[in-house]
PDB file of C-alpha atoms and ligand atoms in Angstrom:
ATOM      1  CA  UNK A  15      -6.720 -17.855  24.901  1.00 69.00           C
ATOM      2  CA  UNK A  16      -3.097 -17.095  23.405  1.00 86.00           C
ATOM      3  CA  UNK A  17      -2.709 -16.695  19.766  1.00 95.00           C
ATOM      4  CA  UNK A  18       0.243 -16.845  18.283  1.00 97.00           C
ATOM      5  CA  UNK A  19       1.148 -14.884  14.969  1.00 98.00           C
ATOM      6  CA  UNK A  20       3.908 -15.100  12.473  1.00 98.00           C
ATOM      7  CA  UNK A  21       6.058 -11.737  12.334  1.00 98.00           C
ATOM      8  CA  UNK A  22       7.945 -11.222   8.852  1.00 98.00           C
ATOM      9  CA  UNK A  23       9.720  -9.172  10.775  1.00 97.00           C
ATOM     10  CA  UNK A  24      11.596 -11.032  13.023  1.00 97.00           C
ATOM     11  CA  UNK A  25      10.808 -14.051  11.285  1.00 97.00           C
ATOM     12  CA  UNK A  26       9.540 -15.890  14.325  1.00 98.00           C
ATOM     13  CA  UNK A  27       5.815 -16.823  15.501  1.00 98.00           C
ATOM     14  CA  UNK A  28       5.286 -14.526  18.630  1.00 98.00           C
ATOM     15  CA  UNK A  29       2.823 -14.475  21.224  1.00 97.00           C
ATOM     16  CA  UNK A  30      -0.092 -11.643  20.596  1.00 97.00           C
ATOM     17  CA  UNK A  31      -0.634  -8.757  22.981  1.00 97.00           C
ATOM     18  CA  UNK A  32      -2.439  -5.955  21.691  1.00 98.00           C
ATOM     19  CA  UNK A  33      -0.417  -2.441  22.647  1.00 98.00           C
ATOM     20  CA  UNK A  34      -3.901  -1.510  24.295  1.00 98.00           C
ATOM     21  CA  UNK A  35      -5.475  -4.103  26.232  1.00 97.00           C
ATOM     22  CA  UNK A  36      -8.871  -5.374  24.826  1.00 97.00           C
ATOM     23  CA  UNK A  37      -8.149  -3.344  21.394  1.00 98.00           C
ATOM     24  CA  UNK A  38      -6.450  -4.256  18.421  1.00 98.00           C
ATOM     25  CA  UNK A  39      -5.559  -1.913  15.627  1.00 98.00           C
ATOM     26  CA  UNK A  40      -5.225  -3.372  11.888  1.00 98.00           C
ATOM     27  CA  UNK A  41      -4.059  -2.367   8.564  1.00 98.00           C
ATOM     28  CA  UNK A  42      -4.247  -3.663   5.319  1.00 98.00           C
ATOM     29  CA  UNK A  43      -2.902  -2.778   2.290  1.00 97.00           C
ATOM     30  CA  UNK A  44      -6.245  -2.268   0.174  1.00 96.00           C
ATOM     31  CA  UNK A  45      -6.795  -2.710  -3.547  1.00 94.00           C
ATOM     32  CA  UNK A  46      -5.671  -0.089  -6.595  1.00 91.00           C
ATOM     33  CA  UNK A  47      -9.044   0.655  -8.364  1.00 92.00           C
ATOM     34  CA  UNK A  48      -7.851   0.644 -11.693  1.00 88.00           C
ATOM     35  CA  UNK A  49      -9.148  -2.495 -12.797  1.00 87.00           C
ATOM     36  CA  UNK A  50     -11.430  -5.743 -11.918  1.00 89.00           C
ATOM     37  CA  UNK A  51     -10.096  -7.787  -8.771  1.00 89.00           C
ATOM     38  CA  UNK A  52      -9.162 -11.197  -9.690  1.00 89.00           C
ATOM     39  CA  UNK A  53      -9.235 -14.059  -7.679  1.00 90.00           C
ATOM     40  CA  UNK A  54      -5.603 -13.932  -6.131  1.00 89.00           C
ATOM     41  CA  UNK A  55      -6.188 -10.002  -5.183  1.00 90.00           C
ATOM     42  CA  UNK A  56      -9.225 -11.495  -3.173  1.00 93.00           C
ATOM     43  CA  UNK A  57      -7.022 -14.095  -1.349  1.00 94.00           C
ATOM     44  CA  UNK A  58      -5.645 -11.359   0.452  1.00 96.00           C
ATOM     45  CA  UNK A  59      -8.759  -9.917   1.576  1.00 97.00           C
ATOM     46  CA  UNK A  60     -10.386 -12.956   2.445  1.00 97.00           C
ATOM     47  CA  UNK A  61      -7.714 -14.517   4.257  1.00 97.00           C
ATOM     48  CA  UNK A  62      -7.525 -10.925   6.521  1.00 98.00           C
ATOM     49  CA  UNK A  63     -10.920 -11.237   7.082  1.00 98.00           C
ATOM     50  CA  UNK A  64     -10.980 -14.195   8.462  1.00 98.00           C
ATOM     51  CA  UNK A  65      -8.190 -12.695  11.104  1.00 98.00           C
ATOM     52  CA  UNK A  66     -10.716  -9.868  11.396  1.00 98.00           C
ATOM     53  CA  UNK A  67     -13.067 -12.123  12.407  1.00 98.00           C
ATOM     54  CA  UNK A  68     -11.012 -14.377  14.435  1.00 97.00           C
ATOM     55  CA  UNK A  69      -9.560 -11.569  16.402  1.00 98.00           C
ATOM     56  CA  UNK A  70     -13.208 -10.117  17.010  1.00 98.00           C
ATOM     57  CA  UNK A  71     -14.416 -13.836  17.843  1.00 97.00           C
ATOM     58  CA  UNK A  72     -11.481 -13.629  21.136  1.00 97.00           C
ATOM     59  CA  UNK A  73     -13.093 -10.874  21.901  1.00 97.00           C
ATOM     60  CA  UNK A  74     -10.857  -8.357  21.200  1.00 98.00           C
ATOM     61  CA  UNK A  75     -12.212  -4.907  19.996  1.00 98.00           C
ATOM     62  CA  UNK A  76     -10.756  -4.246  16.491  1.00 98.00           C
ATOM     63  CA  UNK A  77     -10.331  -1.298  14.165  1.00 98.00           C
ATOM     64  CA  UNK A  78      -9.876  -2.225  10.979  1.00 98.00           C
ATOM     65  CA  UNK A  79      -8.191  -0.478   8.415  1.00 98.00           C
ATOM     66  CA  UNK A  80      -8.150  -1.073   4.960  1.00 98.00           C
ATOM     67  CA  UNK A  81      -7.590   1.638   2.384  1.00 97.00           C
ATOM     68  CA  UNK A  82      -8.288   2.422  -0.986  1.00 96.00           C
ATOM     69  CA  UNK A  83      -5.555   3.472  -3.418  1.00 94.00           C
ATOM     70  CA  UNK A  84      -7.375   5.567  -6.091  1.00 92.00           C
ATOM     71  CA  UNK A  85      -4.315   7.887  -7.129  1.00 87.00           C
ATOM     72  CA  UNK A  86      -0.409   7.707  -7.242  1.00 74.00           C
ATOM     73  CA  UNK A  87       0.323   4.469  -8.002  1.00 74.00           C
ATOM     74  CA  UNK A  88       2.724   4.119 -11.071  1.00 76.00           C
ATOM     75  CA  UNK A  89       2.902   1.044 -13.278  1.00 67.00           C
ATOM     76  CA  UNK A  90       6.415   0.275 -11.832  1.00 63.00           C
ATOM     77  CA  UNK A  91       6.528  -0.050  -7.977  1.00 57.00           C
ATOM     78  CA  UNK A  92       9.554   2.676  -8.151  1.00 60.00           C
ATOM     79  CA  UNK A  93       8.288   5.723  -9.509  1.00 63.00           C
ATOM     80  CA  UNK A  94       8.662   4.107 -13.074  1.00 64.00           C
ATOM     81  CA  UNK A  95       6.278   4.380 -15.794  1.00 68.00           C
ATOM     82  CA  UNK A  96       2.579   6.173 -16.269  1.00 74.00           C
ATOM     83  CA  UNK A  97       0.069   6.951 -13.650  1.00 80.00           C
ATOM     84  CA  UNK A  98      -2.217   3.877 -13.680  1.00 83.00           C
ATOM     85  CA  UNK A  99      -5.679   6.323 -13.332  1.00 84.00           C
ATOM     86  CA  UNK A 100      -4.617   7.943 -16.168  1.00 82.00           C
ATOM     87  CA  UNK A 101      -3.623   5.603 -18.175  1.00 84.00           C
ATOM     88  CA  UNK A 102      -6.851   3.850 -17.594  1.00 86.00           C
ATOM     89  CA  UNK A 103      -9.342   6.695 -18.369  1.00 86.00           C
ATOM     90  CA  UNK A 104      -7.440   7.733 -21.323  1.00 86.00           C
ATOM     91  CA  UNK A 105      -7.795   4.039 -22.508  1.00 88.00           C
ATOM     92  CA  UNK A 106     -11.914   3.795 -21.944  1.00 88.00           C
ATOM     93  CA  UNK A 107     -12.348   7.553 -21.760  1.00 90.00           C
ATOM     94  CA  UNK A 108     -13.311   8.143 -18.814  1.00 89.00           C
ATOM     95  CA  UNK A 109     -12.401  10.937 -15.844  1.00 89.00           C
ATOM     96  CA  UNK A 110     -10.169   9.135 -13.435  1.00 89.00           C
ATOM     97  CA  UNK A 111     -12.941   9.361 -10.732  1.00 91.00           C
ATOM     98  CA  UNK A 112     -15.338   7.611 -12.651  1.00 93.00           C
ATOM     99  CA  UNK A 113     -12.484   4.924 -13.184  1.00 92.00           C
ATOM    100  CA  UNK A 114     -11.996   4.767  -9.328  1.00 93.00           C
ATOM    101  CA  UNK A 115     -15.910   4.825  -8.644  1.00 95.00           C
ATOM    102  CA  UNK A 116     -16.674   1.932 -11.052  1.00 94.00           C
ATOM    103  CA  UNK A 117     -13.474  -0.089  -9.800  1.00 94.00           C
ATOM    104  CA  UNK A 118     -14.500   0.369  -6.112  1.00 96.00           C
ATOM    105  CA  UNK A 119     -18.079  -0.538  -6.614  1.00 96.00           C
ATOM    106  CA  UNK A 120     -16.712  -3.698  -8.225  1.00 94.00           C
ATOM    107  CA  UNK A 121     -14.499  -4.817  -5.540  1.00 95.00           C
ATOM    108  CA  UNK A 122     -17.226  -4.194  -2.798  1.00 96.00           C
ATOM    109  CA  UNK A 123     -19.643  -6.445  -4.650  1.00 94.00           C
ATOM    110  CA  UNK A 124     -17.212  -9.136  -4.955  1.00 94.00           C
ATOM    111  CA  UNK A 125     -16.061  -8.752  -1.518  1.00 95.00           C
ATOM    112  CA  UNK A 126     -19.979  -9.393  -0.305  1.00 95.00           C
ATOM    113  CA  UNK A 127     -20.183 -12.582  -2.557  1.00 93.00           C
ATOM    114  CA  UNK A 128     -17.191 -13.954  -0.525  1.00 94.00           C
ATOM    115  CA  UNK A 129     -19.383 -12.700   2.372  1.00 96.00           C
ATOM    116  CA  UNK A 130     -16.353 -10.765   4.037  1.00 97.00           C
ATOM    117  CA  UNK A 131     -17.323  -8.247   6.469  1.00 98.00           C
ATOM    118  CA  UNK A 132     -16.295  -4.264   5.697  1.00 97.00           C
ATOM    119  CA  UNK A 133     -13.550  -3.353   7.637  1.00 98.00           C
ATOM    120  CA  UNK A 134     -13.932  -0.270  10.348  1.00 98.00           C
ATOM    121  CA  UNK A 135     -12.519   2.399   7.937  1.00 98.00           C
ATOM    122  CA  UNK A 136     -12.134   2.539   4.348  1.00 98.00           C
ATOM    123  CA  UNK A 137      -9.584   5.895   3.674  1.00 98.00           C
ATOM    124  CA  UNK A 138      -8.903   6.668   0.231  1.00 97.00           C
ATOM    125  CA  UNK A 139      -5.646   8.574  -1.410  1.00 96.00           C
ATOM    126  CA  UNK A 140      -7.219  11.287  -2.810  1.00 96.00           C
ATOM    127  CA  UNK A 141      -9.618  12.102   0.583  1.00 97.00           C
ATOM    128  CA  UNK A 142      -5.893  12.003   2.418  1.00 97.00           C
ATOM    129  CA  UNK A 143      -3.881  14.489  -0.210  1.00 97.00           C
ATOM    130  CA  UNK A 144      -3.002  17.275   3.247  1.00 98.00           C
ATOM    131  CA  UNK A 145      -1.915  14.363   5.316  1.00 98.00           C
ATOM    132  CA  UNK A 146       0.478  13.298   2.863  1.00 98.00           C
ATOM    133  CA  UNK A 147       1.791  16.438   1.969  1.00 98.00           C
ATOM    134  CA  UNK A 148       2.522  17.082   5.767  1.00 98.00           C
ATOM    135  CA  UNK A 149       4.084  13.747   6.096  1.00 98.00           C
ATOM    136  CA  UNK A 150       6.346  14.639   3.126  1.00 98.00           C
ATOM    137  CA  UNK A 151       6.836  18.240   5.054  1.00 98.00           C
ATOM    138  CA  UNK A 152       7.894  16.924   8.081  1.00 98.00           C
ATOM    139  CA  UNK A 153      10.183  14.227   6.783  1.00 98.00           C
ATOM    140  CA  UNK A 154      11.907  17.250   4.581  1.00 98.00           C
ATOM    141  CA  UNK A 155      12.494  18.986   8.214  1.00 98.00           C
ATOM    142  CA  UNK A 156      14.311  15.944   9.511  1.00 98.00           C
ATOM    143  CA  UNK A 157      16.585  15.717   6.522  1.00 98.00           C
ATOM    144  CA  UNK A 158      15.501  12.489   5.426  1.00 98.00           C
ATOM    145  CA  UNK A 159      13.813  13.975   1.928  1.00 98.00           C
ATOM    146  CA  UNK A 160      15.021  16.106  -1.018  1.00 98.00           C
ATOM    147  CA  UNK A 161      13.059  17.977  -3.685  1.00 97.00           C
ATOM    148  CA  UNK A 162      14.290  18.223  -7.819  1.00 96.00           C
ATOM    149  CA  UNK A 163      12.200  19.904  -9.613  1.00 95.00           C
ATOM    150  CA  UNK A 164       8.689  19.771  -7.627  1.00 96.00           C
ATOM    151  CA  UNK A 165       9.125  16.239  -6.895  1.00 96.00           C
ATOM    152  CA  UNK A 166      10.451  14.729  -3.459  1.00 97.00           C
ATOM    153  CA  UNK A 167      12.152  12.042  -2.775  1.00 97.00           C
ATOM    154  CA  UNK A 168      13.304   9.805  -0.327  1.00 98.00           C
ATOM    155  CA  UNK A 169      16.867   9.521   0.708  1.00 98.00           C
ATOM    156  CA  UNK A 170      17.342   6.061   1.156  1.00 97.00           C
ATOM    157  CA  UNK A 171      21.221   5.777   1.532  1.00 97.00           C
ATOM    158  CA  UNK A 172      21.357   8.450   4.164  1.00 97.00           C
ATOM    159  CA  UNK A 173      18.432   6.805   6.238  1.00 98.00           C
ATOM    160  CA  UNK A 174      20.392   3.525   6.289  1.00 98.00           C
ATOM    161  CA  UNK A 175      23.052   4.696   7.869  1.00 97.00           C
ATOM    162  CA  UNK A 176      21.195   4.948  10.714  1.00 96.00           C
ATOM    163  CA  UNK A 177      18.857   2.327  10.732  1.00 97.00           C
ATOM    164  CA  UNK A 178      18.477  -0.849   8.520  1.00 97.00           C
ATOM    165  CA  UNK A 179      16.059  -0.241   5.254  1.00 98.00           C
ATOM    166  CA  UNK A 180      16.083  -3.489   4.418  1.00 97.00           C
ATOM    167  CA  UNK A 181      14.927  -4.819   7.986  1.00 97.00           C
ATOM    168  CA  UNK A 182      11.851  -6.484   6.975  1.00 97.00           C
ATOM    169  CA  UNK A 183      12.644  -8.568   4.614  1.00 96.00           C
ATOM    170  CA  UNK A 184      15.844  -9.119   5.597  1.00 94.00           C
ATOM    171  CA  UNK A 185      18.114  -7.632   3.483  1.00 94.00           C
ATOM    172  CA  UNK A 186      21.470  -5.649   3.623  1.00 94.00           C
ATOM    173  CA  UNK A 187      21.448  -2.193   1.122  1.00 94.00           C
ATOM    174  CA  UNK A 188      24.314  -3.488  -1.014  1.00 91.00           C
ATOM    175  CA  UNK A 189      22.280  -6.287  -1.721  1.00 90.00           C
ATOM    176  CA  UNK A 190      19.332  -4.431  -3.194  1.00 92.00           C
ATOM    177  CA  UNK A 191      21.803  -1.710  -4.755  1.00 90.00           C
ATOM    178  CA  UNK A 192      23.521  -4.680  -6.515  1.00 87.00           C
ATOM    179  CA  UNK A 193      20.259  -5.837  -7.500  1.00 78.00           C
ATOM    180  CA  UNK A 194      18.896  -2.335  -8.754  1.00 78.00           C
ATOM    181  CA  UNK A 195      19.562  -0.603 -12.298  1.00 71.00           C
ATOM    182  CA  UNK A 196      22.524   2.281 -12.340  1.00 66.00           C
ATOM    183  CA  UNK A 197      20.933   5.798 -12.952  1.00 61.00           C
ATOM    184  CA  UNK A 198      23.453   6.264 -15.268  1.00 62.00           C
ATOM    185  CA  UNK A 199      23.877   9.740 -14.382  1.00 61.00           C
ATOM    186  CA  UNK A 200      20.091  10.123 -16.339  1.00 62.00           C
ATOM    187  CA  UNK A 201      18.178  10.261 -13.358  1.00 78.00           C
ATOM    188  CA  UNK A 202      17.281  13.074 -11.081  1.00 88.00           C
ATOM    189  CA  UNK A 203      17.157  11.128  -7.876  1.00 91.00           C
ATOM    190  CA  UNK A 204      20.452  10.795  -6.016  1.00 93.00           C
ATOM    191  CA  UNK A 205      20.479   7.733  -4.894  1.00 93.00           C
ATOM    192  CA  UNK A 206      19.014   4.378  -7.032  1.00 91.00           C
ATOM    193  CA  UNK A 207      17.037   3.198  -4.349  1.00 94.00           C
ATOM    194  CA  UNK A 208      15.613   6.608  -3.720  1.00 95.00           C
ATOM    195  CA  UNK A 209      11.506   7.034  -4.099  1.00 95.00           C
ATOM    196  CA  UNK A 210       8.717   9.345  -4.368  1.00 95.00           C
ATOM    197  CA  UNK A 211       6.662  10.953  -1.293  1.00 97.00           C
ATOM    198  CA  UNK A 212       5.231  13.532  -3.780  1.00 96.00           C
ATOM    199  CA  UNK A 213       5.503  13.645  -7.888  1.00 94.00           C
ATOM    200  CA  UNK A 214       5.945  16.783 -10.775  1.00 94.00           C
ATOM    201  CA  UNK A 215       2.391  16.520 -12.358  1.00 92.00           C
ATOM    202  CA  UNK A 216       3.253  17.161 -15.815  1.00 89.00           C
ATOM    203  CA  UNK A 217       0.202  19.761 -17.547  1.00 88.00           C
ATOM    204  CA  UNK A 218      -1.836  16.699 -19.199  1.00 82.00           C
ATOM    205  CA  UNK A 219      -1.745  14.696 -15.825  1.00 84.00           C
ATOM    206  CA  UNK A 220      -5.267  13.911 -15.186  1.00 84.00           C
ATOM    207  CA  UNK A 221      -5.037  14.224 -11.285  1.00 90.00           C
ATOM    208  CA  UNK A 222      -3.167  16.334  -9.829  1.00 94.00           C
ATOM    209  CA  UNK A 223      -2.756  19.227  -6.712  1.00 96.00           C
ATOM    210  CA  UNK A 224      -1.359  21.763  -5.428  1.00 98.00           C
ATOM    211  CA  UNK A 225       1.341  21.625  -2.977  1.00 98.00           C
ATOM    212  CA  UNK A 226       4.094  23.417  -1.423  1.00 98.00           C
ATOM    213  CA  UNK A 227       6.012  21.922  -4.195  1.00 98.00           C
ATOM    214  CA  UNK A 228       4.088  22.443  -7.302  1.00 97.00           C
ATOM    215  CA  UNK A 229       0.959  21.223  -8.698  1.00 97.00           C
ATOM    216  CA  UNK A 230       1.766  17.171  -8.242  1.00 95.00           C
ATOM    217  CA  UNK A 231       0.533  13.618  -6.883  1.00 94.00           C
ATOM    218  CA  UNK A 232       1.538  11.993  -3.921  1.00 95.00           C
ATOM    219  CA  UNK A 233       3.569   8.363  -4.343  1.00 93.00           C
ATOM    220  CA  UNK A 234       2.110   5.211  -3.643  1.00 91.00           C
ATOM    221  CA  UNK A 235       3.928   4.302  -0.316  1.00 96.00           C
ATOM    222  CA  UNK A 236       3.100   7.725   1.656  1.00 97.00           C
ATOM    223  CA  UNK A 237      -0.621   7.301   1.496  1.00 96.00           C
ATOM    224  CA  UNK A 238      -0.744   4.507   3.579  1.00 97.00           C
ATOM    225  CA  UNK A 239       2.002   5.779   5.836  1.00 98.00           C
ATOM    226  CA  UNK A 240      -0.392   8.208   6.562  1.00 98.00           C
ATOM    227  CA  UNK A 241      -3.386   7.045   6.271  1.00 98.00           C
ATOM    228  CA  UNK A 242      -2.440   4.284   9.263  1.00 98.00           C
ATOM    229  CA  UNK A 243      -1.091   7.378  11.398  1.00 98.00           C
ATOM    230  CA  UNK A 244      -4.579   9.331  11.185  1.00 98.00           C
ATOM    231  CA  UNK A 245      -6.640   6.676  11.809  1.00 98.00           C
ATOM    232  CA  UNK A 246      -4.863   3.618  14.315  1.00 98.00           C
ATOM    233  CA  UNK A 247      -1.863   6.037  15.899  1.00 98.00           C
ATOM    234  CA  UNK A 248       1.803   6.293  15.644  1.00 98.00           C
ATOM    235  CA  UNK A 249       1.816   2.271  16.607  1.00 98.00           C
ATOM    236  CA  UNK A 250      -0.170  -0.079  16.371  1.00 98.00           C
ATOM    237  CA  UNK A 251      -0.367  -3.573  16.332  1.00 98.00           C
ATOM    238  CA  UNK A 252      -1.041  -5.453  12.347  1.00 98.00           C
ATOM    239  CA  UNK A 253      -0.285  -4.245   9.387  1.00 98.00           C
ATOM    240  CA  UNK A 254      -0.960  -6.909   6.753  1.00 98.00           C
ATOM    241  CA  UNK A 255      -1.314  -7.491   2.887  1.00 97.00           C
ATOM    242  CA  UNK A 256      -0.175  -9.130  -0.133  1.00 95.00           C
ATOM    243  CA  UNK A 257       3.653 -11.093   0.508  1.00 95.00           C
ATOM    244  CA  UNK A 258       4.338  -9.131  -3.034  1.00 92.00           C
ATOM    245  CA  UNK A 259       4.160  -5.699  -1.145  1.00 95.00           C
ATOM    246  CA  UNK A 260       6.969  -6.749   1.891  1.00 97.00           C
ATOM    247  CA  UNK A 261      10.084  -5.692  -0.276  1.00 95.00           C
ATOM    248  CA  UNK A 262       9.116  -2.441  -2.026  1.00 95.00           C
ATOM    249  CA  UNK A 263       5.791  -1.179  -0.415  1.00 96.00           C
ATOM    250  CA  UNK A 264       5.786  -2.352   3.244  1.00 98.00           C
ATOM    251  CA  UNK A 265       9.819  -1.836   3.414  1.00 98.00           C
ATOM    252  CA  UNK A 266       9.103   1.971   2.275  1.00 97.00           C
ATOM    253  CA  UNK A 267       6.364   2.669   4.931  1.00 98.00           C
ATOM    254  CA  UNK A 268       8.671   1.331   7.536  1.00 98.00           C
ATOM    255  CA  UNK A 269      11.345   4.012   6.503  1.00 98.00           C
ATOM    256  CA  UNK A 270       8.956   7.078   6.071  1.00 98.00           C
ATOM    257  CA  UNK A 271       7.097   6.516   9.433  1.00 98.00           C
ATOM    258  CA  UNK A 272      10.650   6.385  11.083  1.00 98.00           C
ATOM    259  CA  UNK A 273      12.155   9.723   9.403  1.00 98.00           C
ATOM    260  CA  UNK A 274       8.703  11.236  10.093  1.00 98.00           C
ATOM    261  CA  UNK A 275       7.775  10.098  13.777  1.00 98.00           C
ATOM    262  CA  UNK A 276      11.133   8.205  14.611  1.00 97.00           C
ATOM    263  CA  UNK A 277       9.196   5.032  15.190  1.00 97.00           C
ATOM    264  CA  UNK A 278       7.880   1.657  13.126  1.00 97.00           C
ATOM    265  CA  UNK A 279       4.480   1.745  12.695  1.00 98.00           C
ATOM    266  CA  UNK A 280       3.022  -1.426  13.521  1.00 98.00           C
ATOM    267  CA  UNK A 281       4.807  -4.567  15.796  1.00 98.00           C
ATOM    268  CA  UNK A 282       3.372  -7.133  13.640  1.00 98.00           C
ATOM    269  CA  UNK A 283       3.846  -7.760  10.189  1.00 98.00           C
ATOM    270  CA  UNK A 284       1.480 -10.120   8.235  1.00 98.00           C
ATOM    271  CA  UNK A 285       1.759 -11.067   4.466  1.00 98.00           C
ATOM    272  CA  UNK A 286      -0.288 -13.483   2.789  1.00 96.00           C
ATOM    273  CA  UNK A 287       1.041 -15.655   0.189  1.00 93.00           C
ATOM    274  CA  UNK A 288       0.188 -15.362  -3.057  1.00 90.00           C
ATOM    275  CA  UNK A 289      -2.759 -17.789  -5.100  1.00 89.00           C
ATOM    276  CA  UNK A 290      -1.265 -20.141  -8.098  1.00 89.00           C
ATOM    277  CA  UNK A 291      -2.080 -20.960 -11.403  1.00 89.00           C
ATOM    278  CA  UNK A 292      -0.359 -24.039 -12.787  1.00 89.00           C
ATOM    279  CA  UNK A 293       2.300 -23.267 -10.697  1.00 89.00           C
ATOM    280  CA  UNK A 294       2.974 -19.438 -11.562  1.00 89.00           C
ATOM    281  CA  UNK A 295       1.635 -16.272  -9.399  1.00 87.00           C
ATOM    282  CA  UNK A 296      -1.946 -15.338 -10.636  1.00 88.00           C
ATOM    283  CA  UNK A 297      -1.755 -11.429 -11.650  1.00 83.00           C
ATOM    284  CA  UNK A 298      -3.188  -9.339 -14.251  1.00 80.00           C
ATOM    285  CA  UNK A 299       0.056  -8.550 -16.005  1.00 79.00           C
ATOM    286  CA  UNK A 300       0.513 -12.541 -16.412  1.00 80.00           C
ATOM    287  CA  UNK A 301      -3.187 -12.732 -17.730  1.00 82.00           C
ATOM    288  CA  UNK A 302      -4.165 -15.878 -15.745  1.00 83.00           C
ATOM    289  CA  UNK A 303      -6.486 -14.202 -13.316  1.00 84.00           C
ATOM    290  CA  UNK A 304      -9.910 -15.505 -12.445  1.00 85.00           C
ATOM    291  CA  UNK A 305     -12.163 -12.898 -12.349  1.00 87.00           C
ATOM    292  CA  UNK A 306     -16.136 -12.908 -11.578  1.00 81.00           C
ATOM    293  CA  UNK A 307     -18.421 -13.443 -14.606  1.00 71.00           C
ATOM    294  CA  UNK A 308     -20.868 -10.619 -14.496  1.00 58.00           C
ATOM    295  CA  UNK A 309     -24.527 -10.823 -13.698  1.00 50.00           C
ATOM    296  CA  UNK A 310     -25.104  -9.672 -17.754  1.00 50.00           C
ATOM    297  CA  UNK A 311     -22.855 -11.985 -19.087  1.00 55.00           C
ATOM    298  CA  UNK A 312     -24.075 -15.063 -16.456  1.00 50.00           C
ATOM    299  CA  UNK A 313     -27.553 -13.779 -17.727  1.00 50.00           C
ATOM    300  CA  UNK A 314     -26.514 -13.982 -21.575  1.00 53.00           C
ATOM    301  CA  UNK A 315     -25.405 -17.520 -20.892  1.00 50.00           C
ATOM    302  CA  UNK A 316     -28.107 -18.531 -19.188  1.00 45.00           C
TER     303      UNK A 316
HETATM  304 ZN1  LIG B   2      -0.211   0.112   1.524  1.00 58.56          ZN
END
């Protein structure tokens, strides 16, 4: 049976054919255990588990990747703002890992009331910390990277001029430059667009390790750079999540896996739209998220 798939990247529905015959390799973008899943981070999952199971059902052989983001991400998508772990335990005083454990836990039990099945592998950031300091090693050696001050960043201007950084969603660099704040000469980065592979822990930062660069924290977008790598190869076939994660996140991963191992990682690009509220995006920040009534508070009302 052919199956056809939409590509975000070349905009077009293409016919599927697995790199491997028989196998299929997937990743997905997995949730940030900070806080409860609502119903439109679930969409997501659901809707790639029903590819999961779809793919399996044509009786292809899948791996399944989905990870778990329990350190580096920042409030802002672009290195701005505090570490969301921290920030979080500080607020219900807890350590950080008790934050992820009880945020994890959560999303697994409202992942088996939608009855989705567990993908193959479930990596997490902080099990992955050497990976992503080697990542950020090699892509130092091939002059794509630049440290200040025990953080490194990303050279995004010198990467585009030899290949496109805005080729997934489309866009040319002067566009996003236009539509990015000027560093006002405040900044450390060189570049506006630039991001962080690895960031300066500063002495109160909860979670932090030691690298080649200082004691630190690895950015968002490396983990699952390198998390993908280990586990489903230099290519493979999906990589999926959240349409929200195609211009920052996705676009990101595409550029470190080329200045690391001169390739894009996967052929196929999926992104699921996002679930409405009365119109507007459901997210936490907005504060119109559905979220699952606990079994105390069902019992109280009952
Ligand atoms: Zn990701």
């Amino acid at each position: 049976m052919s199956l056809k798939i939409y590509n975000t990247l070349s905009r077009e529905k293409e016919l599927f054919s697995p790199i491997e015959e028989g196998l299929v390799g997937m990743y997905v973008c997995g949730p940030t255990v900070y806080s409860d899943v609502h119903l439109g981070n679930c969409r997501t999952f659901i809707s790639f588990d029903v590819i999961y199971r779809y793919l399996k059902y044509l009786g292809y052989k899948v791996r399944y990747v989905r990870n778990i983001t329990d350190a580096g991400h920042l409030e802002g998508d672009r290195d701005l703002g505090d570490d969301k772990f921290t920030k979080k335990a500080k607020l219900e005083k807890l350590e950080p890992m008790e934050i992820v454990q009880k945020y994890t836990l959560g999303f697994h039990d409202v992942m088996r009331i939608f009855n989705t099945l567990p993908p193959s592998i479930e990596p997490t950031a902080t099990g992955h910390i050497t990976e992503q300091i080697k990542m950020a090693e090699q892509i130092i050696a091939n002059g794509y990277a630049y440290v200040v001050d025990g953080t490194v960043y990303f050279d995004v201007e010198k990467y585009n001029k030899e290949k496109p950084y805005g080729i997934l969603t489309n866009r040319k660099l002067e566009d996003l430059l236009e539509g990015t704040r000027d560093l006002g000469g405040q900044d450390e980065k060189r570049g506006r667009l630039d991001f962080a592979l690895w960031i300066k822990a500063k002495p109160e930062h909860l979670m932090q390790w030691p690298s080649p660069w200082g004691m630190g924290f690895p950015g968002w977008h490396i983990e699952c750079s390198a998390m993908s790598e280990k586990y489903l190869g230099k290519k493979f076939d999906i990589h999926g999540g959240g349409m929200d994660l195609a211009a920052t996140h996705h676009t990101n991963e595409i550029a470190q896996n080329q200045a690391c191992y001169k390739t894009s990682p996967a052929n196929i690009w999926m992104h699921t739209n996002m679930l409405t509220v009365n119109g507007a995006r459901m997210s936490k920040s907005a504060g119109n998220g559905f979220y699952r009534v606990s079994y105390l508070q069902a019992t109280i009302r009952c």
